[in-house]
Amino acid sequence: MPTYLVRIIETRDLVGVFSADNIHQLIIIVDECTEPDECEYTRMTRRHHADKPGDTDPHSDPPG
């Protein structure tokens, strides 16, 4: 199920991170929190930071 980051356009305040099967379902969910027409939506993607053997994820905790 896709995950979306939603924020208010004017203020850039975070509304939340939501999972929805489609944009119509997302609008219904956001409508429970705020006005959907005042929001911008970004579909979040999974990105891998460790591309080569030996590379580490810069967002992970250091060992030890």
Short mmCIF file of N, CA and C in Angstrom, two decimals:
data_model
loop_
_atom_site.label_atom_id
_atom_site.label_comp_id
_atom_site.label_asym_id
_atom_site.label_seq_id
_atom_site.Cartn_x
_atom_site.Cartn_y
_atom_site.Cartn_z
N MET A 1 0.85 -1.17 0.00
CA MET A 1 0.00 0.00 0.00
C MET A 1 0.90 1.24 0.00
N PRO A 2 0.69 2.17 -0.91
CA PRO A 2 1.50 3.38 -0.97
C PRO A 2 1.37 4.23 0.30
N THR A 3 2.44 4.94 0.60
CA THR A 3 2.49 5.84 1.76
C THR A 3 2.70 7.27 1.25
N TYR A 4 1.98 8.22 1.85
CA TYR A 4 2.02 9.61 1.41
C TYR A 4 2.36 10.53 2.56
N LEU A 5 3.16 11.55 2.27
CA LEU A 5 3.42 12.64 3.19
C LEU A 5 2.49 13.78 2.79
N VAL A 6 1.77 14.31 3.76
CA VAL A 6 0.77 15.36 3.47
C VAL A 6 1.08 16.57 4.33
N ARG A 7 1.09 17.75 3.69
CA ARG A 7 1.30 18.98 4.45
C ARG A 7 0.43 20.09 3.88
N ILE A 8 0.20 21.12 4.72
CA ILE A 8 -0.56 22.30 4.31
C ILE A 8 0.29 23.11 3.34
N ILE A 9 -0.26 23.50 2.21
CA ILE A 9 0.49 24.24 1.19
C ILE A 9 1.00 25.57 1.73
N GLU A 10 0.11 26.36 2.31
CA GLU A 10 0.45 27.73 2.71
C GLU A 10 1.50 27.79 3.81
N THR A 11 1.35 26.96 4.83
CA THR A 11 2.24 27.03 6.00
C THR A 11 3.32 25.96 6.02
N ARG A 12 3.18 24.96 5.18
CA ARG A 12 4.07 23.80 5.13
C ARG A 12 4.03 22.98 6.41
N ASP A 13 2.99 23.16 7.22
CA ASP A 13 2.81 22.36 8.43
C ASP A 13 2.48 20.93 8.03
N LEU A 14 3.06 19.98 8.74
CA LEU A 14 2.81 18.57 8.48
C LEU A 14 1.41 18.19 8.94
N VAL A 15 0.66 17.57 8.05
CA VAL A 15 -0.63 17.00 8.43
C VAL A 15 -0.40 15.58 8.93
N GLY A 16 0.41 14.82 8.20
CA GLY A 16 0.73 13.47 8.63
C GLY A 16 1.28 12.62 7.52
N VAL A 17 1.56 11.38 7.89
CA VAL A 17 2.00 10.36 6.95
C VAL A 17 0.89 9.31 6.93
N PHE A 18 0.37 9.03 5.75
CA PHE A 18 -0.79 8.17 5.61
C PHE A 18 -0.55 7.08 4.58
N SER A 19 -1.17 5.93 4.78
CA SER A 19 -1.17 4.86 3.79
C SER A 19 -2.58 4.76 3.21
N ALA A 20 -2.63 4.66 1.89
CA ALA A 20 -3.92 4.56 1.20
C ALA A 20 -3.72 3.80 -0.10
N ASP A 21 -4.75 3.06 -0.51
CA ASP A 21 -4.67 2.29 -1.75
C ASP A 21 -4.66 3.18 -2.98
N ASN A 22 -5.28 4.37 -2.87
CA ASN A 22 -5.34 5.28 -4.02
C ASN A 22 -5.57 6.70 -3.51
N ILE A 23 -5.47 7.66 -4.42
CA ILE A 23 -5.59 9.07 -4.05
C ILE A 23 -6.98 9.41 -3.50
N HIS A 24 -7.99 8.74 -4.00
CA HIS A 24 -9.36 9.01 -3.52
C HIS A 24 -9.50 8.60 -2.04
N GLN A 25 -8.93 7.45 -1.70
CA GLN A 25 -8.96 7.02 -0.30
C GLN A 25 -8.14 7.97 0.57
N LEU A 26 -7.02 8.44 0.05
CA LEU A 26 -6.19 9.38 0.79
C LEU A 26 -6.95 10.67 1.10
N ILE A 27 -7.67 11.19 0.12
CA ILE A 27 -8.46 12.42 0.32
C ILE A 27 -9.49 12.23 1.43
N ILE A 28 -10.11 11.08 1.46
CA ILE A 28 -11.11 10.79 2.50
C ILE A 28 -10.45 10.78 3.87
N ILE A 29 -9.27 10.18 3.96
CA ILE A 29 -8.54 10.12 5.24
C ILE A 29 -8.11 11.52 5.68
N VAL A 30 -7.54 12.29 4.76
CA VAL A 30 -7.07 13.64 5.09
C VAL A 30 -8.23 14.54 5.49
N ASP A 31 -9.39 14.33 4.88
CA ASP A 31 -10.57 15.13 5.18
C ASP A 31 -10.99 14.99 6.65
N GLU A 32 -10.57 13.93 7.30
CA GLU A 32 -10.86 13.75 8.74
C GLU A 32 -9.98 14.68 9.59
N CYS A 33 -8.88 15.18 9.01
CA CYS A 33 -7.92 16.01 9.76
C CYS A 33 -8.01 17.48 9.40
N THR A 34 -8.17 17.77 8.11
CA THR A 34 -8.12 19.15 7.62
C THR A 34 -8.74 19.20 6.23
N GLU A 35 -8.72 20.37 5.62
CA GLU A 35 -9.26 20.55 4.27
C GLU A 35 -8.31 19.97 3.23
N PRO A 36 -8.70 18.93 2.52
CA PRO A 36 -7.82 18.31 1.53
C PRO A 36 -7.37 19.26 0.42
N ASP A 37 -8.21 20.24 0.07
CA ASP A 37 -7.85 21.18 -1.00
C ASP A 37 -6.73 22.13 -0.60
N GLU A 38 -6.44 22.23 0.69
CA GLU A 38 -5.38 23.11 1.17
C GLU A 38 -4.05 22.38 1.35
N CYS A 39 -4.00 21.12 0.90
CA CYS A 39 -2.83 20.28 1.14
C CYS A 39 -2.09 19.93 -0.14
N GLU A 40 -0.82 19.57 0.05
CA GLU A 40 -0.04 18.99 -1.02
C GLU A 40 0.33 17.57 -0.58
N TYR A 41 0.50 16.71 -1.56
CA TYR A 41 0.68 15.29 -1.30
C TYR A 41 1.92 14.80 -2.03
N THR A 42 2.75 14.03 -1.31
CA THR A 42 3.92 13.43 -1.92
C THR A 42 3.92 11.95 -1.60
N ARG A 43 4.00 11.14 -2.64
CA ARG A 43 4.09 9.70 -2.43
C ARG A 43 5.52 9.37 -2.01
N MET A 44 5.65 8.70 -0.89
CA MET A 44 6.96 8.35 -0.37
C MET A 44 7.44 7.08 -1.06
N THR A 45 8.74 7.05 -1.34
CA THR A 45 9.33 5.87 -1.97
C THR A 45 10.42 5.33 -1.07
N ARG A 46 10.70 4.08 -1.24
CA ARG A 46 11.76 3.45 -0.48
C ARG A 46 13.05 3.59 -1.28
N ARG A 47 14.06 4.13 -0.64
CA ARG A 47 15.35 4.31 -1.30
C ARG A 47 16.43 3.59 -0.51
N HIS A 48 17.31 2.99 -1.22
CA HIS A 48 18.42 2.29 -0.58
C HIS A 48 19.66 3.16 -0.67
N HIS A 49 20.30 3.38 0.47
CA HIS A 49 21.50 4.22 0.51
C HIS A 49 22.78 3.41 0.34
N ALA A 50 22.74 2.13 0.66
CA ALA A 50 23.92 1.30 0.56
C ALA A 50 23.92 0.64 -0.82
N ASP A 51 24.64 1.24 -1.76
CA ASP A 51 24.64 0.76 -3.13
C ASP A 51 25.73 -0.27 -3.42
N LYS A 52 26.84 -0.19 -2.70
CA LYS A 52 27.96 -1.08 -2.95
C LYS A 52 28.31 -1.82 -1.66
N PRO A 53 28.90 -3.01 -1.80
CA PRO A 53 29.35 -3.71 -0.58
C PRO A 53 30.27 -2.80 0.22
N GLY A 54 30.04 -2.73 1.51
CA GLY A 54 30.86 -1.89 2.36
C GLY A 54 30.26 -0.52 2.62
N ASP A 55 29.33 -0.09 1.77
CA ASP A 55 28.64 1.18 2.01
C ASP A 55 27.69 1.00 3.18
N THR A 56 27.46 2.07 3.90
CA THR A 56 26.54 2.01 5.03
C THR A 56 25.43 3.01 4.82
N ASP A 57 24.34 2.78 5.47
CA ASP A 57 23.20 3.70 5.43
C ASP A 57 23.54 4.90 6.29
N PRO A 58 23.57 6.13 5.72
CA PRO A 58 23.95 7.31 6.52
C PRO A 58 22.94 7.64 7.62
N HIS A 59 21.78 7.01 7.59
CA HIS A 59 20.75 7.28 8.58
C HIS A 59 20.74 6.25 9.71
N SER A 60 21.58 5.24 9.61
CA SER A 60 21.61 4.22 10.65
C SER A 60 22.53 4.66 11.79
N ASP A 61 22.36 4.03 12.93
CA ASP A 61 23.19 4.35 14.09
C ASP A 61 24.60 3.79 13.87
N PRO A 62 25.61 4.49 14.32
CA PRO A 62 26.98 3.98 14.18
C PRO A 62 27.18 2.72 15.02
N PRO A 63 28.04 1.82 14.58
CA PRO A 63 28.26 0.60 15.36
C PRO A 63 28.92 0.91 16.71
N GLY A 64 28.63 0.03 17.69
CA GLY A 64 29.30 0.14 18.97
C GLY A 64 28.55 0.86 19.94
#
